[in-house]
Amino acid sequence: MTQRFVFLADLHWGFERRGGHKVSLHDPKALGAVMSFIDDFKPNHVILGGDMLDCGAISHHNRNKPGATEGLKLLADAVGLREAVIKPLEALKSTSLTYHIGNHEDWLNDLVEAAPALEGIIDIRSLLKLGHRWDVVEQGGATKLGKLTFVHGDQLRGGDAVAKAAVIAYERNIRFGHFHTFQTYTKTSAVDMNGHTGIAVPCLCKKTPRYGEGAPNKWMQGFLWGYVGGPDGIFNDYVSVIVDGKFIANGLAYQG
């Protein structure tokens, strides 16, 4: 039986201080378009691939910088992410739900290590109220769906050839986020017909965070969706690139 899936990564729901103002890191237009697609597509599986919650309010990068975190609230960000993403996904009653912990969500563990009394209070399950339907994958862990493997991607190194590095490292059909860009790589075998593909999946956050200091980057917005089926786990998957909150998928145009 063919099943449908969606893989989203690097929403970075949260805010930063820029020019004396509080501005969002997540892109509401891009997210709105994707959630409309999910409502139409009705996936059997949704995988949130990490760094969905930015956690900038507790980032070690902002330690001892009160001006950088003025007005930023971790709990408020968690409530916003739950309302915009988690609750709508939970409304898809027959859909399996997976949440990968990325390097940004892992800052919660850093906080607990610094203040052990927060254990069980400051974690992704409690902040986002992730119930029994959610499979929470620890940082560095993987989710398998047919012949596809999904990871956050922060364990990888590879620069301009990170999709190649992923295929070599995992020796699987590997899909990952973290790098906020779109790359593909295929490795085939000289002795059989099978090969492996790697795809770096674009982000859903804004492409010009303050810490980039205006430097050019290779970031792109987008997400992955597709189909897996049969006992042998065959698949077809597609990256939809988002521009100005717009993309086309399955023959339909979406706009946030």
Short mmCIF file of C-alpha atoms in Angstrom, two decimals:
data_model
loop_
_atom_site.label_atom_id
_atom_site.label_comp_id
_atom_site.label_asym_id
_atom_site.label_seq_id
_atom_site.Cartn_x
_atom_site.Cartn_y
_atom_site.Cartn_z
CA MET A 1 0.00 0.00 0.00
CA THR A 2 1.37 3.41 -0.96
CA GLN A 3 1.68 5.92 1.87
CA ARG A 4 2.29 9.66 1.80
CA PHE A 5 4.83 11.53 3.91
CA VAL A 6 6.06 15.05 4.59
CA PHE A 7 9.44 16.05 6.05
CA LEU A 8 9.86 19.56 7.47
CA ALA A 9 13.02 20.96 9.03
CA ASP A 10 14.56 24.13 10.41
CA LEU A 11 11.52 26.27 11.02
CA HIS A 12 13.35 27.97 13.92
CA TRP A 13 10.13 29.19 15.49
CA GLY A 14 11.18 32.12 17.64
CA PHE A 15 12.44 35.66 17.59
CA GLU A 16 15.59 37.75 17.70
CA ARG A 17 16.47 41.34 18.50
CA ARG A 18 17.36 43.36 15.44
CA GLY A 19 17.75 47.13 15.25
CA GLY A 20 16.07 47.49 18.62
CA HIS A 21 13.04 45.47 17.49
CA LYS A 22 11.81 41.92 18.11
CA VAL A 23 11.48 40.15 14.76
CA SER A 24 10.61 36.57 13.88
CA LEU A 25 13.14 33.99 12.76
CA HIS A 26 10.40 31.72 11.38
CA ASP A 27 8.66 32.71 8.16
CA PRO A 28 4.88 32.74 8.66
CA LYS A 29 4.19 32.92 4.90
CA ALA A 30 6.34 29.88 4.08
CA LEU A 31 4.89 27.92 6.99
CA GLY A 32 1.31 28.87 6.11
CA ALA A 33 1.73 27.62 2.56
CA VAL A 34 3.21 24.33 3.77
CA MET A 35 0.43 23.76 6.30
CA SER A 36 -2.14 24.33 3.53
CA PHE A 37 -0.38 21.69 1.44
CA ILE A 38 -0.43 19.25 4.36
CA ASP A 39 -4.15 19.84 4.80
CA ASP A 40 -4.70 18.88 1.15
CA PHE A 41 -2.10 16.10 0.93
CA LYS A 42 -3.23 14.34 4.13
CA PRO A 43 0.06 12.52 4.75
CA ASN A 44 0.22 9.21 6.56
CA HIS A 45 3.51 10.29 8.14
CA VAL A 46 4.82 13.71 9.20
CA ILE A 47 8.44 14.00 10.29
CA LEU A 48 9.62 17.22 11.90
CA GLY A 49 13.32 17.06 11.26
CA GLY A 50 14.78 19.24 14.01
CA ASP A 51 15.34 22.90 14.88
CA MET A 52 11.62 23.52 14.70
CA LEU A 53 11.88 25.50 17.98
CA ASP A 54 14.75 27.98 17.84
CA CYS A 55 15.38 28.24 21.60
CA GLY A 56 17.36 31.44 21.06
CA ALA A 57 16.18 32.79 24.43
CA ILE A 58 18.45 30.23 26.14
CA SER A 59 21.19 29.98 23.52
CA HIS A 60 24.77 29.86 24.77
CA HIS A 61 25.52 32.30 21.96
CA ASN A 62 23.44 34.90 23.81
CA ARG A 63 24.84 34.20 27.27
CA ASN A 64 25.72 37.38 29.16
CA LYS A 65 24.09 39.45 26.38
CA PRO A 66 20.86 40.73 27.96
CA GLY A 67 20.27 43.10 25.06
CA ALA A 68 20.17 40.14 22.64
CA THR A 69 17.41 38.37 24.57
CA GLU A 70 15.29 41.28 25.78
CA GLY A 71 11.64 40.34 25.34
CA LEU A 72 12.41 36.78 24.16
CA LYS A 73 10.45 34.11 26.02
CA LEU A 74 11.05 30.38 25.58
CA LEU A 75 7.58 29.39 26.82
CA ALA A 76 5.85 31.90 24.55
CA ASP A 77 7.78 30.52 21.57
CA ALA A 78 6.77 26.97 22.51
CA VAL A 79 3.12 28.01 22.77
CA GLY A 80 3.33 29.70 19.37
CA LEU A 81 4.86 26.64 17.73
CA ARG A 82 2.27 24.35 19.28
CA GLU A 83 -0.61 26.50 18.04
CA ALA A 84 0.78 26.95 14.52
CA VAL A 85 2.18 23.47 13.86
CA ILE A 86 1.75 20.84 16.56
CA LYS A 87 -2.01 21.13 17.11
CA PRO A 88 -2.89 21.19 13.39
CA LEU A 89 -0.76 18.09 12.85
CA GLU A 90 -2.41 16.32 15.78
CA ALA A 91 -5.75 17.01 14.11
CA LEU A 92 -4.66 14.59 11.36
CA LYS A 93 -6.01 11.61 13.26
CA SER A 94 -4.52 8.78 11.18
CA THR A 95 -1.09 10.35 10.74
CA SER A 96 2.05 9.10 12.50
CA LEU A 97 4.00 12.00 14.03
CA THR A 98 7.75 12.22 14.63
CA TYR A 99 9.78 15.04 16.20
CA HIS A 100 13.57 15.04 15.82
CA ILE A 101 15.61 16.98 18.34
CA GLY A 102 18.02 19.23 16.48
CA ASN A 103 21.03 21.08 17.79
CA HIS A 104 18.88 24.07 18.75
CA GLU A 105 16.44 21.97 20.81
CA ASP A 106 19.47 20.33 22.40
CA TRP A 107 20.16 23.67 24.10
CA LEU A 108 17.34 22.62 26.43
CA ASN A 109 19.57 19.76 27.61
CA ASP A 110 22.42 22.23 28.11
CA LEU A 111 20.14 24.29 30.34
CA VAL A 112 19.17 21.25 32.41
CA GLU A 113 22.83 20.31 32.81
CA ALA A 114 23.49 23.79 34.16
CA ALA A 115 20.40 23.64 36.42
CA PRO A 116 19.51 19.97 37.12
CA ALA A 117 16.43 20.98 39.11
CA LEU A 118 14.76 21.77 35.75
CA GLU A 119 14.89 18.13 34.62
CA GLY A 120 11.47 17.02 33.43
CA ILE A 121 10.26 20.61 33.23
CA ILE A 122 12.44 22.04 30.48
CA ASP A 123 12.32 19.45 27.71
CA ILE A 124 10.74 19.35 24.28
CA ARG A 125 7.93 17.00 25.29
CA SER A 126 6.73 19.18 28.14
CA LEU A 127 7.23 22.51 26.37
CA LEU A 128 5.29 21.47 23.27
CA LYS A 129 2.93 19.10 25.11
CA LEU A 130 3.87 16.23 22.84
CA GLY A 131 1.59 13.37 23.80
CA HIS A 132 1.78 9.65 23.20
CA ARG A 133 1.23 10.01 19.45
CA TRP A 134 4.62 11.67 19.04
CA ASP A 135 7.78 9.67 18.56
CA VAL A 136 10.56 11.95 19.83
CA VAL A 137 13.97 11.11 18.32
CA GLU A 138 17.00 12.16 20.31
CA GLN A 139 19.70 14.32 18.76
CA GLY A 140 21.71 12.30 16.26
CA GLY A 141 18.98 9.66 15.91
CA ALA A 142 17.30 8.47 12.73
CA THR A 143 13.80 7.67 11.46
CA LYS A 144 13.30 5.00 8.81
CA LEU A 145 10.38 4.97 6.39
CA GLY A 146 10.60 2.30 3.70
CA LYS A 147 14.01 2.66 2.09
CA LEU A 148 14.35 6.25 3.30
CA THR A 149 16.26 7.38 6.39
CA PHE A 150 15.72 10.80 7.97
CA VAL A 151 18.09 12.64 10.33
CA HIS A 152 18.47 16.24 11.43
CA GLY A 153 21.91 16.52 9.85
CA ASP A 154 24.00 18.25 12.51
CA GLN A 155 26.29 15.23 12.74
CA LEU A 156 27.42 15.78 9.16
CA ARG A 157 30.31 17.78 7.74
CA GLY A 158 30.72 18.42 4.05
CA GLY A 159 30.35 22.08 3.15
CA ASP A 160 29.59 22.43 -0.54
CA ALA A 161 29.21 18.65 -0.87
CA VAL A 162 27.20 17.79 2.22
CA ALA A 163 24.69 15.63 0.31
CA LYS A 164 27.60 13.53 -0.91
CA ALA A 165 29.04 13.38 2.59
CA ALA A 166 25.67 12.17 3.89
CA VAL A 167 25.42 9.30 1.40
CA ILE A 168 28.99 8.22 2.15
CA ALA A 169 28.48 8.43 5.93
CA TYR A 170 25.11 6.66 6.14
CA GLU A 171 25.22 4.43 3.03
CA ARG A 172 21.45 4.86 2.84
CA ASN A 173 18.88 6.94 0.99
CA ILE A 174 19.33 9.80 3.43
CA ARG A 175 17.24 12.94 3.90
CA PHE A 176 18.27 15.71 6.29
CA GLY A 177 18.00 19.38 7.16
CA HIS A 178 20.28 21.55 9.32
CA PHE A 179 22.15 23.17 6.42
CA HIS A 180 19.22 25.32 5.22
CA THR A 181 20.05 24.57 1.61
CA PHE A 182 19.07 22.25 -1.23
CA GLN A 183 21.55 19.66 -2.43
CA THR A 184 21.27 16.21 -4.00
CA TYR A 185 23.77 13.43 -4.59
CA THR A 186 23.53 9.93 -6.06
CA LYS A 187 25.95 7.06 -5.52
CA THR A 188 25.54 3.95 -7.66
CA SER A 189 27.24 0.56 -7.50
CA ALA A 190 29.36 -0.98 -10.22
CA VAL A 191 28.10 -4.48 -9.40
CA ASP A 192 24.33 -4.10 -9.01
CA MET A 193 21.49 -1.83 -10.06
CA ASN A 194 20.92 -0.25 -6.67
CA GLY A 195 22.23 3.11 -5.51
CA HIS A 196 21.72 5.60 -2.74
CA THR A 197 20.59 9.20 -2.88
CA GLY A 198 21.12 12.04 -0.45
CA ILE A 199 19.03 15.19 -0.22
CA ALA A 200 19.70 18.24 1.92
CA VAL A 201 16.22 19.65 2.52
CA PRO A 202 15.79 23.46 2.60
CA CYS A 203 14.64 25.39 5.66
CA LEU A 204 11.39 27.10 6.65
CA CYS A 205 13.01 30.00 8.51
CA LYS A 206 13.93 33.42 7.21
CA LYS A 207 17.17 33.57 5.25
CA THR A 208 18.79 36.63 6.82
CA PRO A 209 19.27 36.16 10.58
CA ARG A 210 21.09 38.90 12.45
CA TYR A 211 24.06 36.68 13.27
CA GLY A 212 24.80 36.39 9.53
CA GLU A 213 25.70 40.10 9.57
CA GLY A 214 24.35 40.51 6.04
CA ALA A 215 26.85 38.11 4.47
CA PRO A 216 25.63 36.18 1.41
CA ASN A 217 24.65 32.58 2.05
CA LYS A 218 23.29 29.53 0.23
CA TRP A 219 20.08 29.22 2.19
CA MET A 220 16.83 28.23 0.50
CA GLN A 221 13.31 27.68 1.77
CA GLY A 222 11.42 24.50 1.04
CA PHE A 223 10.36 21.06 2.27
CA LEU A 224 10.23 17.41 1.23
CA TRP A 225 7.19 15.29 0.46
CA GLY A 226 6.56 12.02 -1.30
CA TYR A 227 5.41 8.42 -1.30
CA VAL A 228 6.65 5.08 0.02
CA GLY A 229 5.02 1.77 -0.78
CA GLY A 230 5.08 -1.97 -0.95
CA PRO A 231 6.95 -4.55 1.12
CA ASP A 232 10.27 -3.48 -0.41
CA GLY A 233 9.86 0.16 0.65
CA ILE A 234 10.22 1.80 -2.76
CA PHE A 235 9.75 5.55 -2.82
CA ASN A 236 9.45 8.73 -4.83
CA ASP A 237 10.09 12.03 -3.10
CA TYR A 238 10.21 15.66 -4.13
CA VAL A 239 11.57 18.94 -2.81
CA SER A 240 9.29 21.93 -3.26
CA VAL A 241 11.29 25.17 -3.16
CA ILE A 242 9.45 28.12 -1.61
CA VAL A 243 9.89 31.65 -2.96
CA ASP A 244 8.09 34.56 -1.30
CA GLY A 245 5.79 32.14 0.49
CA LYS A 246 4.77 30.41 -2.77
CA PHE A 247 5.39 26.98 -4.27
CA ILE A 248 3.78 24.38 -6.52
CA ALA A 249 3.28 20.78 -5.44
CA ASN A 250 1.17 17.98 -6.87
CA GLY A 251 0.02 20.33 -9.60
CA LEU A 252 -1.41 22.91 -7.19
CA ALA A 253 -0.09 26.36 -6.30
CA TYR A 254 0.18 27.32 -2.63
CA GLN A 255 0.70 30.72 -1.08
CA GLY A 256 1.11 31.68 2.56
#
